[in-house]
Coordinates of C-alpha atoms and ligand atoms in Angstrom, one line a residue:
M1 CA 126.3 107.0 68.5
V2 CA 128.1 109.8 68.8
Q3 CA 126.2 113.1 68.4
Q4 CA 126.8 116.5 68.4
Q5 CA 124.8 118.2 71.5
R6 CA 122.1 120.1 71.1
P7 CA 120.8 122.9 72.2
V8 CA 117.9 122.0 74.7
Q9 CA 115.0 122.4 72.8
S10 CA 114.3 119.2 70.1
S11 CA 111.3 116.4 70.8
L12 CA 110.0 117.8 74.3
S13 CA 107.8 115.6 75.5
P14 CA 104.1 116.3 76.2
S15 CA 103.3 117.3 80.0
P16 CA 106.4 117.6 81.6
L17 CA 104.1 117.4 84.7
S18 CA 101.6 115.9 85.8
Y19 CA 99.1 114.6 89.2
S20 CA 98.5 110.8 89.5
L21 CA 97.2 109.1 92.4
I22 CA 99.1 106.0 91.7
S23 CA 102.3 104.9 92.9
N24 CA 103.4 103.2 90.5
R25 CA 106.8 103.8 91.3
P26 CA 109.1 104.9 94.5
I27 CA 108.7 108.2 93.3
S28 CA 105.8 109.0 95.4
L29 CA 105.6 112.1 98.1
L30 CA 103.7 113.8 99.8
S31 CA 102.9 117.3 98.7
R32 CA 103.6 120.1 101.3
N33 CA 99.9 119.9 101.7
G34 CA 99.8 115.4 102.9
L35 CA 98.2 114.4 98.9
L36 CA 99.5 111.9 97.5
L37 CA 100.9 112.9 94.8
V38 CA 102.3 111.2 92.7
L39 CA 104.6 111.7 89.1
A40 CA 102.3 110.4 86.2
L41 CA 104.0 107.5 84.2
L42 CA 103.0 108.1 81.0
L43 CA 102.7 106.6 77.7
L44 CA 104.7 108.4 74.8
G45 CA 105.5 109.1 71.7
V46 CA 103.3 105.2 69.8
F47 CA 105.3 105.8 66.5
L48 CA 103.4 104.5 63.9
P49 CA 104.8 103.5 60.7
W50 CA 102.2 103.9 58.1
T51 CA 102.0 107.2 59.2
G52 CA 103.8 108.2 61.0
S53 CA 101.3 110.2 62.9
P54 CA 102.2 110.2 66.7
F55 CA 98.5 108.8 69.1
F56 CA 97.7 106.5 71.5
P57 CA 94.7 103.9 71.0
F58 CA 93.1 102.4 72.8
P59 CA 93.0 98.9 72.1
N60 CA 91.1 97.8 74.8
R61 CA 87.2 98.1 74.9
S62 CA 84.7 99.1 72.3
S63 CA 87.1 102.8 72.2
S64 CA 85.1 103.6 69.1
S65 CA 81.9 103.8 71.3
F66 CA 82.8 107.2 72.7
P67 CA 82.4 110.5 73.1
S68 CA 85.5 112.2 71.5
N69 CA 85.0 114.6 74.6
W70 CA 84.6 112.9 78.0
R71 CA 82.2 115.9 78.5
D72 CA 80.3 114.9 75.8
Y73 CA 79.5 111.3 77.9
S74 CA 76.3 110.4 79.2
L75 CA 75.0 108.9 82.3
D76 CA 73.6 106.4 80.0
Q77 CA 76.5 106.1 77.7
A78 CA 77.5 105.7 81.7
A79 CA 75.9 103.2 83.2
K80 CA 76.1 100.9 80.0
F81 CA 79.6 100.0 80.1
T82 CA 80.1 100.1 83.7
A83 CA 77.5 97.9 84.1
K84 CA 78.0 94.2 84.4
D85 CA 74.7 91.1 85.2
G86 CA 72.7 94.1 85.7
T87 CA 74.6 95.9 88.1
V88 CA 76.7 99.1 88.4
I89 CA 78.4 100.0 91.3
V90 CA 78.9 104.3 92.4
C91 CA 80.7 106.8 93.9
A92 CA 81.0 110.4 93.5
V93 CA 84.4 112.2 94.1
S94 CA 86.1 115.1 93.8
Y95 CA 89.4 115.7 92.3
P96 CA 90.8 115.7 96.4
F97 CA 89.5 112.3 96.9
M98 CA 91.8 111.0 94.4
P99 CA 94.1 109.1 96.5
F100 CA 90.7 107.3 98.6
L101 CA 89.0 106.7 95.5
N102 CA 92.4 104.5 94.0
N103 CA 92.3 102.9 97.4
W104 CA 88.7 101.7 97.2
L105 CA 88.8 100.8 93.9
I106 CA 91.7 98.4 95.2
S107 CA 89.3 96.7 97.7
V108 CA 86.6 97.0 95.0
S109 CA 88.7 94.3 92.6
R110 CA 90.3 92.5 95.3
Q111 CA 87.1 91.2 95.1
K112 CA 86.7 91.6 91.1
H113 CA 83.5 93.8 90.4
Q114 CA 85.9 96.8 89.4
D115 CA 84.3 95.8 86.4
K116 CA 80.9 98.0 87.4
V117 CA 82.1 100.9 89.6
L118 CA 81.8 104.3 87.4
V119 CA 83.3 107.0 88.8
I120 CA 81.2 109.6 88.6
A121 CA 83.1 112.8 88.7
E122 CA 82.9 116.2 90.3
D123 CA 84.8 118.4 88.6
Y124 CA 86.9 117.8 84.9
A125 CA 89.7 117.1 86.2
T126 CA 88.9 113.5 88.1
L127 CA 86.4 113.2 84.8
Y128 CA 90.3 113.4 82.6
K129 CA 92.3 111.3 85.3
V130 CA 90.0 108.7 86.0
N131 CA 89.0 108.0 82.1
K132 CA 92.3 109.0 80.4
K133 CA 93.9 106.0 82.8
W134 CA 90.7 103.9 82.5
P135 CA 88.7 104.2 79.3
G136 CA 85.3 104.8 80.3
H137 CA 85.0 104.6 83.8
A138 CA 84.5 108.3 85.0
V139 CA 81.4 110.1 83.9
L140 CA 81.1 113.7 84.3
I141 CA 77.1 115.1 85.0
P142 CA 76.4 119.6 85.0
P143 CA 77.6 122.0 86.8
A144 CA 81.1 120.7 87.3
L145 CA 81.8 121.2 90.9
D146 CA 84.2 123.8 91.2
S147 CA 86.8 124.2 93.2
Q148 CA 85.4 127.5 95.0
T149 CA 82.2 125.6 95.4
A150 CA 84.7 123.0 96.3
Q151 CA 86.0 124.6 99.4
Y152 CA 82.4 125.9 101.1
F153 CA 81.5 122.4 103.0
G154 CA 77.9 123.7 103.8
S155 CA 77.5 126.4 101.1
P156 CA 74.5 126.7 99.0
G157 CA 76.2 125.2 95.6
F158 CA 77.7 122.5 98.3
F159 CA 74.8 121.3 98.8
N160 CA 73.9 121.5 95.2
F161 CA 76.0 119.0 94.8
T162 CA 75.3 116.3 97.8
S163 CA 71.7 116.6 97.0
R164 CA 72.3 114.6 93.1
R165 CA 73.0 111.7 94.6
P166 CA 69.7 110.5 95.0
Q167 CA 68.8 111.4 91.1
H168 CA 71.3 109.7 90.2
L169 CA 71.6 106.9 91.1
L170 CA 67.6 106.9 90.0
Q171 CA 68.0 107.5 86.4
I172 CA 70.2 103.7 86.8
L173 CA 67.6 102.8 88.9
E174 CA 64.5 103.6 85.5
L175 CA 67.2 102.2 82.5
G176 CA 67.1 98.5 85.0
Y177 CA 70.0 98.1 86.8
N178 CA 70.5 97.8 90.2
V179 CA 73.1 100.6 92.1
M180 CA 75.5 99.9 94.0
Y181 CA 76.5 103.7 96.0
N182 CA 79.6 103.8 98.1
D183 CA 81.4 106.8 99.9
V184 CA 84.5 106.1 98.7
D185 CA 86.4 105.8 102.3
M186 CA 85.5 104.0 102.4
V187 CA 87.3 99.6 102.2
W188 CA 85.9 96.2 101.5
L189 CA 87.1 92.9 103.4
Q190 CA 84.8 90.7 101.1
D191 CA 82.2 90.8 98.9
P192 CA 79.7 92.6 99.8
F193 CA 77.2 91.1 97.1
Q194 CA 77.4 88.2 98.9
Q195 CA 75.3 89.9 101.3
L196 CA 72.7 91.4 100.0
E197 CA 69.7 88.4 100.1
G198 CA 66.6 88.2 99.2
S199 CA 65.4 90.7 97.1
H200 CA 64.0 94.1 98.4
D201 CA 63.7 97.1 97.3
A202 CA 66.9 99.0 99.3
Y203 CA 68.9 98.0 101.6
F204 CA 71.6 100.5 103.8
T205 CA 73.7 100.5 106.8
D206 CA 73.8 101.9 110.5
D207 CA 76.3 104.7 111.4
R208 CA 75.0 104.2 115.6
T209 CA 78.2 103.1 117.6
N210 CA 75.6 101.4 119.9
I211 CA 76.3 97.9 119.4
K212 CA 73.9 95.3 118.4
P213 CA 73.3 91.7 118.6
L214 CA 74.7 89.6 115.9
N215 CA 70.9 88.4 114.5
H216 CA 69.4 91.8 115.6
S217 CA 66.2 92.6 112.9
H218 CA 66.9 93.7 109.5
N219 CA 63.7 95.5 110.0
L220 CA 64.1 99.8 109.8
P221 CA 65.5 101.1 113.4
H222 CA 63.9 102.2 114.8
P223 CA 64.0 106.8 116.2
D224 CA 66.1 106.3 119.9
R225 CA 64.4 107.8 122.9
N226 CA 65.7 110.9 121.5
G227 CA 63.9 111.0 118.3
V228 CA 67.1 110.5 116.2
T229 CA 67.8 107.2 113.8
Y230 CA 71.8 107.1 112.4
I231 CA 71.1 106.0 108.9
C232 CA 74.0 106.0 107.1
S233 CA 73.3 107.4 102.9
C234 CA 76.8 105.2 102.5
M235 CA 76.5 102.7 101.3
I236 CA 73.4 101.3 99.8
F237 CA 72.2 99.2 97.5
L238 CA 69.0 99.3 95.4
R239 CA 67.2 96.9 93.0
P240 CA 65.1 98.8 89.5
T241 CA 62.1 98.1 91.9
N242 CA 59.1 101.1 92.0
G243 CA 59.6 99.9 96.2
A244 CA 63.5 101.9 95.4
K245 CA 62.6 104.6 92.7
L246 CA 59.6 105.5 94.8
L247 CA 62.8 106.0 97.8
M248 CA 64.8 108.8 95.3
K249 CA 61.9 109.8 94.3
T250 CA 60.6 111.0 97.8
W251 CA 64.6 111.6 99.4
I252 CA 64.8 114.0 96.2
E253 CA 61.8 115.4 97.7
E254 CA 62.6 116.0 100.9
L255 CA 66.2 116.8 99.8
K256 CA 64.7 120.2 98.1
S257 CA 62.2 120.7 101.3
G258 CA 64.1 120.7 103.7
S259 CA 67.6 122.1 101.7
K260 CA 67.8 124.5 104.6
A261 CA 68.1 122.4 107.8
Y262 CA 70.2 119.9 106.1
E263 CA 72.7 122.3 105.7
G264 CA 74.8 120.3 102.6
N265 CA 74.5 116.6 104.0
D266 CA 72.1 114.7 102.1
Q267 CA 72.1 111.9 105.1
P268 CA 68.9 113.0 107.0
A269 CA 67.3 114.1 103.7
F270 CA 67.6 109.7 103.7
N271 CA 66.2 108.6 107.4
W272 CA 63.5 111.4 106.6
S273 CA 62.3 109.2 103.3
L274 CA 63.0 106.0 104.8
N275 CA 60.6 106.8 107.0
K276 CA 57.9 108.5 104.9
T277 CA 58.1 104.8 102.9
A278 CA 58.3 102.8 104.4
H279 CA 55.3 101.3 104.7
Q280 CA 54.9 101.1 100.8
V281 CA 59.7 100.1 100.5
D282 CA 61.0 96.5 101.3
L283 CA 63.8 97.9 103.6
Y284 CA 66.7 95.7 104.8
L285 CA 68.9 97.4 107.6
L286 CA 72.4 95.0 106.9
S287 CA 74.6 93.5 108.8
Q288 CA 76.6 95.7 111.6
A289 CA 79.2 93.5 111.8
A290 CA 79.4 93.4 107.7
F291 CA 78.7 97.1 108.0
P292 CA 80.0 98.6 110.7
T293 CA 80.7 101.6 110.9
G294 CA 84.5 103.7 111.6
G295 CA 82.3 105.4 115.3
L296 CA 82.9 101.2 116.1
Y297 CA 85.2 99.9 114.5
F298 CA 88.1 101.5 114.7
K299 CA 87.0 103.0 118.0
N300 CA 86.6 99.5 119.8
E301 CA 88.9 96.9 119.2
T302 CA 87.0 94.3 121.6
W303 CA 84.3 94.1 119.7
V304 CA 86.2 94.5 116.0
N305 CA 88.4 90.8 117.3
E306 CA 84.4 89.0 118.6
T307 CA 83.4 90.0 115.6
K308 CA 86.9 88.4 112.9
G309 CA 85.7 87.6 110.4
K310 CA 82.0 89.2 109.8
H311 CA 83.2 92.3 108.8
V312 CA 82.4 93.6 104.5
I313 CA 83.2 97.1 104.3
I314 CA 84.8 99.5 106.4
H315 CA 84.1 102.8 106.2
N316 CA 86.0 105.9 107.1
N317 CA 83.9 107.7 109.2
Y318 CA 83.1 109.8 112.7
I319 CA 86.4 111.1 111.9
V320 CA 87.4 114.7 110.4
G321 CA 90.1 115.5 107.8
F322 CA 91.7 114.3 105.2
K323 CA 95.1 113.7 106.6
N324 CA 93.0 112.3 110.0
K325 CA 91.2 109.8 107.6
M326 CA 94.6 108.8 105.1
K327 CA 96.6 108.1 108.6
R328 CA 93.4 106.3 110.6
F329 CA 93.4 103.7 107.2
R330 CA 97.5 103.0 107.6
D331 CA 97.9 102.8 111.3
F332 CA 94.7 100.1 110.2
G333 CA 95.9 98.1 107.9
L334 CA 93.6 99.4 105.2
W335 CA 96.0 101.9 103.3
L336 CA 96.2 99.1 100.0
V337 CA 97.7 101.7 97.6
D338 CA 101.1 102.0 99.0
D339 CA 102.0 98.3 98.9
H340 CA 98.8 97.1 96.0
A341 CA 98.7 99.7 94.3
L342 CA 99.5 97.3 90.8
E343 CA 96.1 96.2 91.9
S344 CA 94.1 99.0 91.2
P345 CA 92.0 100.1 87.6
L346 CA 93.9 103.1 87.9
G347 CA 97.3 101.8 88.2
K348 CA 98.1 99.3 86.0
L349 CA 99.7 100.8 83.4
E350 CA 102.8 99.6 81.0
P351 CA 102.8 96.0 80.1
Q352 CA 99.1 94.9 79.6
H353 CA 99.1 98.6 77.9
L354 CA 102.3 98.1 76.0
L355 CA 101.3 94.3 74.9
Q356 CA 98.3 95.1 73.4
I357 CA 100.4 97.7 71.4
L358 CA 103.1 95.5 70.1
E359 CA 99.7 92.9 69.0
L360 CA 98.3 95.7 66.7
G361 CA 101.6 95.5 65.0
Y362 CA 103.5 98.8 65.9
N363 CA 107.2 100.1 68.0
V364 CA 106.3 101.3 70.5
M365 CA 108.5 103.5 73.2
Y366 CA 107.7 103.9 77.3
N367 CA 109.0 106.9 78.8
D368 CA 108.9 107.8 82.6
V369 CA 107.2 111.7 82.6
D370 CA 110.8 113.0 84.8
M371 CA 112.3 112.4 81.5
V372 CA 114.1 115.7 79.4
W373 CA 114.7 114.2 75.8
L374 CA 118.0 116.6 74.8
Q375 CA 118.3 114.6 71.0
D376 CA 116.3 112.3 68.7
P377 CA 116.1 108.8 71.6
F378 CA 115.6 107.4 67.7
P379 CA 119.0 107.4 66.1
Y380 CA 120.0 105.2 68.6
L381 CA 118.1 102.3 68.5
E382 CA 120.4 100.6 66.1
S383 CA 119.3 97.1 64.6
S384 CA 116.3 95.7 65.1
H385 CA 116.5 93.9 68.6
D386 CA 112.7 93.1 69.8
V387 CA 113.7 95.6 73.2
Y388 CA 115.8 97.6 73.9
F389 CA 116.3 99.4 77.4
T390 CA 118.3 101.6 80.4
D391 CA 120.8 101.4 82.6
D392 CA 119.8 102.3 86.3
K393 CA 123.6 101.9 87.5
T394 CA 125.7 104.0 89.5
A395 CA 128.3 103.0 91.7
E396 CA 126.3 101.5 94.1
T397 CA 123.6 99.7 92.5
S398 CA 122.8 98.0 89.3
N399 CA 118.9 97.5 88.0
I400 CA 117.8 97.1 85.0
C401 CA 115.1 100.5 85.7
S402 CA 112.3 100.4 83.1
C403 CA 111.7 103.6 82.8
T404 CA 113.1 103.6 78.8
I405 CA 111.8 100.7 76.7
F406 CA 111.0 100.2 73.7
L407 CA 110.0 97.5 71.6
R408 CA 109.2 96.4 68.4
P409 CA 106.1 94.4 68.1
T410 CA 108.0 91.3 67.7
N411 CA 107.5 87.6 68.9
G412 CA 110.2 88.5 71.8
S413 CA 109.3 92.0 72.7
K414 CA 106.0 90.4 73.5
L415 CA 106.7 86.7 75.9
L416 CA 108.8 89.5 77.3
M417 CA 105.8 91.4 78.6
K418 CA 103.7 88.7 79.0
K419 CA 106.0 87.8 81.5
W420 CA 106.8 90.6 83.2
I421 CA 102.5 91.1 83.4
E422 CA 102.7 87.5 85.1
K423 CA 105.0 88.2 87.3
L424 CA 103.9 91.5 88.9
Q425 CA 100.0 90.1 88.5
A426 CA 102.2 86.7 91.2
Q427 CA 103.9 90.3 93.0
P428 CA 106.2 88.6 94.8
W429 CA 107.6 92.4 96.1
S430 CA 104.0 94.0 97.5
K431 CA 105.3 93.8 100.1
S432 CA 108.8 95.5 100.7
K433 CA 108.6 97.1 97.0
K434 CA 105.7 99.3 97.2
G435 CA 104.4 99.1 93.9
N436 CA 107.3 99.4 91.7
D437 CA 107.5 97.5 88.5
Q438 CA 111.2 97.7 88.4
P439 CA 111.4 94.1 89.5
A440 CA 109.0 92.4 87.9
F441 CA 111.2 93.6 85.1
N442 CA 114.0 92.5 86.1
W443 CA 113.1 89.4 86.4
A444 CA 111.2 88.7 82.8
L445 CA 115.0 89.7 81.2
E446 CA 116.7 87.4 82.8
Q447 CA 113.8 84.4 82.6
T448 CA 113.1 85.6 78.9
A449 CA 116.9 86.2 78.2
H450 CA 117.3 82.8 75.6
Q451 CA 114.6 83.7 73.8
V452 CA 114.2 87.2 73.7
D453 CA 116.7 90.1 71.4
V454 CA 117.9 92.6 74.4
Y455 CA 120.1 94.9 73.4
L456 CA 121.6 97.6 76.5
L457 CA 120.8 100.7 75.8
S458 CA 124.6 103.7 76.0
Q459 CA 125.1 104.8 79.3
A460 CA 126.6 107.9 78.1
A461 CA 123.1 108.3 76.2
F462 CA 120.8 106.7 78.9
P463 CA 122.6 108.4 82.0
T464 CA 120.4 107.0 85.9
G465 CA 120.0 110.6 87.1
G466 CA 122.1 108.8 90.0
L467 CA 124.6 109.5 88.0
Y468 CA 123.6 112.3 85.5
F469 CA 123.1 114.9 88.8
R470 CA 125.3 114.0 90.8
N471 CA 128.9 113.2 88.8
M472 CA 129.9 116.6 87.4
T473 CA 133.1 115.0 86.0
W474 CA 131.4 112.0 84.7
V475 CA 128.9 114.9 82.7
K476 CA 131.9 117.2 81.0
E477 CA 133.7 113.8 80.2
T478 CA 130.6 112.8 78.1
K479 CA 129.4 116.3 76.6
G480 CA 127.7 115.5 74.3
K481 CA 126.1 112.2 74.3
H482 CA 123.4 112.5 76.7
V483 CA 119.6 111.6 75.1
I484 CA 117.4 111.2 77.2
I485 CA 118.5 112.8 81.4
H486 CA 115.9 111.5 84.4
S487 CA 115.5 113.1 87.5
N488 CA 115.2 109.4 89.4
Y489 CA 117.9 109.6 92.3
I490 CA 115.8 111.9 94.5
V491 CA 112.3 111.1 95.6
G492 CA 109.8 114.1 95.9
F493 CA 107.5 116.0 93.7
K494 CA 109.1 119.8 94.2
N495 CA 112.9 118.7 94.6
K496 CA 112.2 116.6 91.2
M497 CA 111.1 119.9 89.5
K498 CA 113.9 121.6 91.2
R499 CA 117.5 119.2 90.0
F500 CA 115.1 120.1 85.9
R501 CA 115.5 123.7 87.1
D502 CA 119.0 124.2 88.4
F503 CA 120.0 121.7 86.0
G504 CA 119.0 123.9 82.6
L505 CA 116.8 120.9 82.5
W506 CA 113.0 123.0 83.3
L507 CA 112.0 123.9 79.0
V508 CA 107.9 124.3 81.1
D509 CA 108.7 128.6 82.5
D510 CA 111.2 129.4 78.6
H511 CA 109.7 126.5 76.1
A512 CA 106.1 126.2 77.0
P513 CA 104.4 127.6 74.0
K514 CA 106.6 124.5 72.1
S515 CA 104.6 122.0 74.2
P516 CA 101.7 120.4 72.4
L517 CA 100.1 121.0 75.7
G518 CA 101.1 124.9 75.0
K519 CA 101.6 126.5 78.4
F520 CA 100.8 124.9 81.5
T521 CA 99.0 126.2 84.2
K522 CA 99.4 126.9 87.4
I523 CA 99.0 123.6 89.5
Q524 CA 96.5 124.1 91.2
K525 CA 97.7 123.3 95.0
T526 CA 94.9 121.1 96.9
S527 CA 94.7 122.2 100.5
S528 CA 93.3 119.1 102.0
S529 CA 93.3 120.8 105.3
K530 CA 90.6 122.2 103.2
Y531 CA 87.7 119.4 102.6
R532 CA 86.7 117.8 104.8
K533 CA 84.3 114.2 104.6
T534 CA 80.6 115.1 103.4
R535 CA 79.7 114.1 106.0
K536 CA 79.2 113.0 110.0
T537 CA 81.9 113.2 110.1
G538 CA 82.6 114.5 114.3
T539 CA 78.4 112.6 114.9
Ligands
NAG601 C1 71.9 125.1 92.2 O1 71.6 124.2 91.6 C2 70.7 125.4 91.4 C3 69.4 124.0 89.1 O2 70.5 123.6 88.8 C4 70.3 126.4 90.5 O3 68.9 127.0 89.5 C5 71.2 127.3 91.4 O4 72.1 127.8 90.8 C6 73.0 126.4 91.9 N1 72.9 127.7 93.5 C7 73.8 127.5 93.9 C8 74.3 128.1 95.3 O5 75.0 126.9 92.9
NAG602 C1 68.9 86.3 117.9 O1 69.4 86.4 119.6 C2 68.5 85.3 121.1 C3 69.4 84.7 121.5 O2 69.9 83.8 120.7 C4 67.5 84.9 120.5 O3 66.9 85.6 122.5 C5 66.3 86.7 120.1 O4 65.1 86.6 119.8 C6 67.2 87.0 118.6 N1 66.4 88.4 118.5 C7 66.3 88.1 116.8 C8 65.5 89.3 116.0 O5 65.8 86.9 116.7
NAG603 C1 66.0 110.4 111.5 O1 64.3 110.0 110.5 C2 63.6 110.2 112.5 C3 61.8 109.8 112.1 O2 62.3 108.0 112.1 C4 63.3 111.4 113.1 O3 63.2 111.0 114.2 C5 64.7 111.4 112.8 O4 65.1 113.2 114.1 C6 65.7 111.7 112.2 N1 67.7 111.6 112.7 C7 67.4 112.9 111.3 C8 69.4 113.3 112.3 O5 67.4 113.8 110.7
NAG604 C1 58.7 107.9 112.1 O1 59.3 108.8 112.4 C2 57.9 108.7 113.6 C3 59.0 110.1 114.4 O2 60.0 110.0 114.9 C4 57.9 108.0 114.3 O3 56.9 108.3 115.4 C5 58.4 106.6 113.2 O4 57.2 105.5 114.4 C6 58.5 106.5 112.2 N1 58.4 105.5 111.5 C7 58.9 104.6 111.4 C8 58.4 103.1 110.2 O5 59.8 104.4 111.7
NAG605 C1 92.6 91.7 119.9 O1 92.9 90.7 119.1 C2 94.4 91.0 119.4 C3 95.1 90.1 117.8 O2 95.0 88.5 118.3 C4 94.8 91.2 120.5 O3 96.9 91.5 120.1 C5 94.4 92.5 121.7 O4 94.3 92.3 122.2 C6 93.0 92.1 121.0 N1 91.9 92.9 122.0 C7 91.5 93.0 122.4 C8 91.2 94.3 123.5 O5 91.6 92.0 122.8
NAG606 C1 83.0 97.8 123.6 O1 82.3 96.5 122.9 C2 82.5 95.0 123.7 C3 82.2 93.8 123.3 O2 81.2 93.9 122.0 C4 81.4 96.0 124.8 O3 80.9 94.9 125.6 C5 81.5 97.5 125.4 O4 80.7 97.6 125.6 C6 82.5 98.0 123.8 N1 83.3 99.0 124.6 C7 82.3 100.8 124.2 C8 82.5 101.9 125.8 O5 81.3 100.7 123.5
NAG607 C1 105.3 84.2 66.0 O1 104.7 83.6 66.2 C2 103.6 83.3 65.9 C3 102.6 82.3 66.8 O2 102.7 82.3 68.0 C4 104.4 82.4 64.7 O3 103.1 81.4 63.7 C5 105.3 82.9 63.9 O4 105.7 81.5 63.4 C6 106.4 83.1 64.8 N1 107.5 84.5 64.5 C7 109.0 84.0 64.8 C8 109.1 85.8 64.0 O5 109.0 83.5 65.7
NAG608 C1 133.2 109.9 88.9 O1 132.7 110.0 86.8 C2 135.1 109.5 87.1 C3 134.9 109.8 85.5 O2 134.1 108.6 85.4 C4 135.3 108.3 88.2 O3 136.3 108.4 87.9 C5 135.0 108.6 89.2 O4 135.0 107.7 90.0 C6 133.5 109.7 89.3 N1 132.8 109.6 90.6 C7 131.6 108.8 91.9 C8 131.5 109.5 93.1 O5 131.0 108.0 91.6

């Protein structure tokens, strides 16, 4: 096992850092701007015994029908791929809103409608991020929102953006699908499809905070005394009828003709198009108790108590600012990202994917990306055990780490993955462990102890960060034996980066050309406070 320690240069793993908004394990942190950023978990090195060329297949679904670059994925293709039972659920998201997308998706998954979701990505970062985690579920309809434009809410460029929404919806209707549109600052508490009574053309919600009787009319509300109606364009359901298409066309027309007045908000135009088409389109106003505006739900506890059990989708509007929205969701127990990350289609990673790769007959090595290779780990995979893993032990704790795992495509390792998946789905830890998959992995190892041939990798070769970065005596004693270093036992993205730097393990600065990704472009600092929700946040 003992090998000479070579200089830090050999197997530099791709993508040393990557942002992800999925808190799969407790390395999540708040950045300077309060944006939830997490080190991505990345599958590294899928080793093909026959060709030796590493690549990552997406074995599920008809991946062959996807274009080689997601840029070339069209709305038609994407709608066809995601439509289930003739229905597509769409949202439109820019990168800073990824945490909200994730939160919304978890709530949609809990109602078992996630397979129908199509994310209309407003920028390439979102397109690639979503499709990497969840192939085929994001599409970008050019032009992309550039970061300049994104910051100037209300600018003509921004307006160009929101004004495209009815066009996308119309296009999906023309393909013959039902389409539900949601803003992503929403949370589903129940299945909204149960509320789509009858066979009307278009279903929408009222953003007014006035409390209506439970049996309120489902007709288009009349303008109030001041001539104002507050229809929300945040949640819309459309059937592929002539009426719904006419409504979309009218909305597009309204946006074009009134673009100045609307100042980047597509909602007044939607409101006017409802008024104009009211006699030709079969409209249905959804129940206030089921689809309350944030101005009511978050502000009147008496009403919330009175209508308990009736709430279906909660909209986090009537509040300005990214951080405030997030805080409010947290305060009301609607921030699911903390405790239910593993229920998100964007969050599920390891065991399912690893099992799929095993089923294809490949060996697979899994690594967290907050690791650095100092030596080739493959010589350490002695003899032919099913599963190789590492210990996260320091003086105080003893736990198995799910951070480095090597699996051979054997019945034993498949069984272990199946147990792991089973345990994750049962999620007994979700309350206390915040979406950490590690206890489940430990449990699965225990359960399969007599059936799976497991091999604990050497501590000196695969030390936990709790040891390597903290006990210099030990590090000296074991010099030359270290193979993969894990920057765990520390919280915070910046702290991890700084520690790697301090220990000469931040290779990005000096060895960037050795990365298959080339020089890592400067990490974009997204200032959440610059982004405002695109509409009616404070009315
Ligand atoms: C808005 O979109 C139109 C058509 O795509 C384009 O010609 C125009 O330059 C855009 N305006 C801005 C300010 O981005
Ligand atoms: C709602 O119920 C009240 C009392 O039961 C009744 O007077 C009213 O007409 C109903 N309104 C509608 C729109 O059905
Ligand atoms: C919404 O449309 C109504 C007509 O139905 C109009 O009176 C009202 O001013 C509009 N509201 C906004 C905010 O544009
Ligand atoms: C449309 O708007 C006008 C002007 O605000 C109003 O008088 C009329 O009642 C509205 N029509 C419908 C169907 O709401
Ligand atoms: C609403 O219900 C909760 C739980 O039953 C109770 O603690 C709270 O006091 C109620 N609030 C109001 C304003 O009635
Ligand atoms: C809050 O809701 C209750 C019950 O529906 C209602 O009686 C009260 O007027 C509402 N308060 C405000 C400030 O709207
Ligand atoms: C693995 O499982 C398959 C299917 O259950 C079985 O046919 C095969 O004999 C098993 N292989 C070994 C080596 O146990
Ligand atoms: C550090 O490592 C040395 C040598 O292995 C060991 O004797 C000592 O107990 C360790 N210190 C701590 C705080 O764990």
